[in-house]
Amino acid sequence: MLEYVSPGQIGIDPHKLQHAYDLASAWTKRTADKPAVMPAVALMVGKGGKAIEPKFFGHQGPDPDAPPIRRDSLFLIASLTKPVTYLAAMILVERGLLGLSDPVTQYIPDFAAHHKEATQVQHLFTHTSGLPDMLDNNLALRREHAPLAKFIEGAIRDTVPKFRAGTDLSYQSMGTLVVAELVQRISGLSIAEFVGREILDPLGLK
């Protein structure tokens, strides 16, 4: 159990924290003629093993009769690895080993399949690559518990862009897989090893 403290005790600006609370309140507010931006938000900020007591906003679901959110509410959380993967790649950018405006094929020649030569690294970061969100055989690969390498191989060689890179926006998990492969090829480590060594271990995260 984390020890609850005041914002100042862990170096958090209470005015900025209140701004976050105000946003969460506004996003979860609903009226008779306008639904909430999101049903609920649970927000807790911590540092160094101590935390500010969590605050809860909104309701248990989008239905008009949904009760207020509870302290023990469960949230569906997805795509948690995406920001960590992009952070890993940005470490390489910071070190001058990866260029955001470089073509992906500079690092992964096979990515040129299906006319993806003009796709830049930054397009993978910003969901503007045109890549699909999932592979056509995504469900089959999941059912057979295929290794990450199979998904990455499909993202590189089998994906057909839905539009020319940089001309539109479309959420794409495949771009994150290709970024993971960029990290692996440049660092010589698996994405798990790189994230552990460069992000998790230095931060003391388990």
PDB file of C-alpha atoms in Angstrom, residues 30 39-40 57-70 73:
ATOM      1  CA  ARG A  30     -22.536  14.600 -19.221  1.00  0.00           C
ATOM      2  CA  PRO A  39     -17.372   7.615 -19.138  1.00  0.00           C
ATOM      3  CA  ALA A  40     -14.859   7.696 -16.314  1.00  0.00           C
ATOM      4  CA  PHE A  57     -14.567  11.118 -11.996  1.00  0.00           C
ATOM      5  CA  GLY A  58     -17.584  10.009 -14.001  1.00  0.00           C
ATOM      6  CA  HIS A  59     -19.691   6.874 -14.083  1.00  0.00           C
ATOM      7  CA  GLN A  60     -19.390   3.106 -14.363  1.00  0.00           C
ATOM      8  CA  GLY A  61     -20.345   3.218 -18.044  1.00  0.00           C
ATOM      9  CA  PRO A  62     -21.875   5.352 -20.791  1.00  0.00           C
ATOM     10  CA  ASP A  63     -25.489   4.380 -20.030  1.00  0.00           C
ATOM     11  CA  PRO A  64     -27.639   7.236 -18.673  1.00  0.00           C
ATOM     12  CA  ASP A  65     -28.455   5.257 -15.516  1.00  0.00           C
ATOM     13  CA  ALA A  66     -24.867   4.103 -14.845  1.00  0.00           C
ATOM     14  CA  PRO A  67     -23.870   4.676 -11.195  1.00  0.00           C
ATOM     15  CA  PRO A  68     -20.869   6.816 -10.267  1.00  0.00           C
ATOM     16  CA  ILE A  69     -17.463   5.219 -10.660  1.00  0.00           C
ATOM     17  CA  ARG A  70     -16.289   3.234  -7.625  1.00  0.00           C
ATOM     18  CA  SER A  73     -13.739  -0.129 -10.648  1.00  0.00           C
TER      19      SER A  73
END
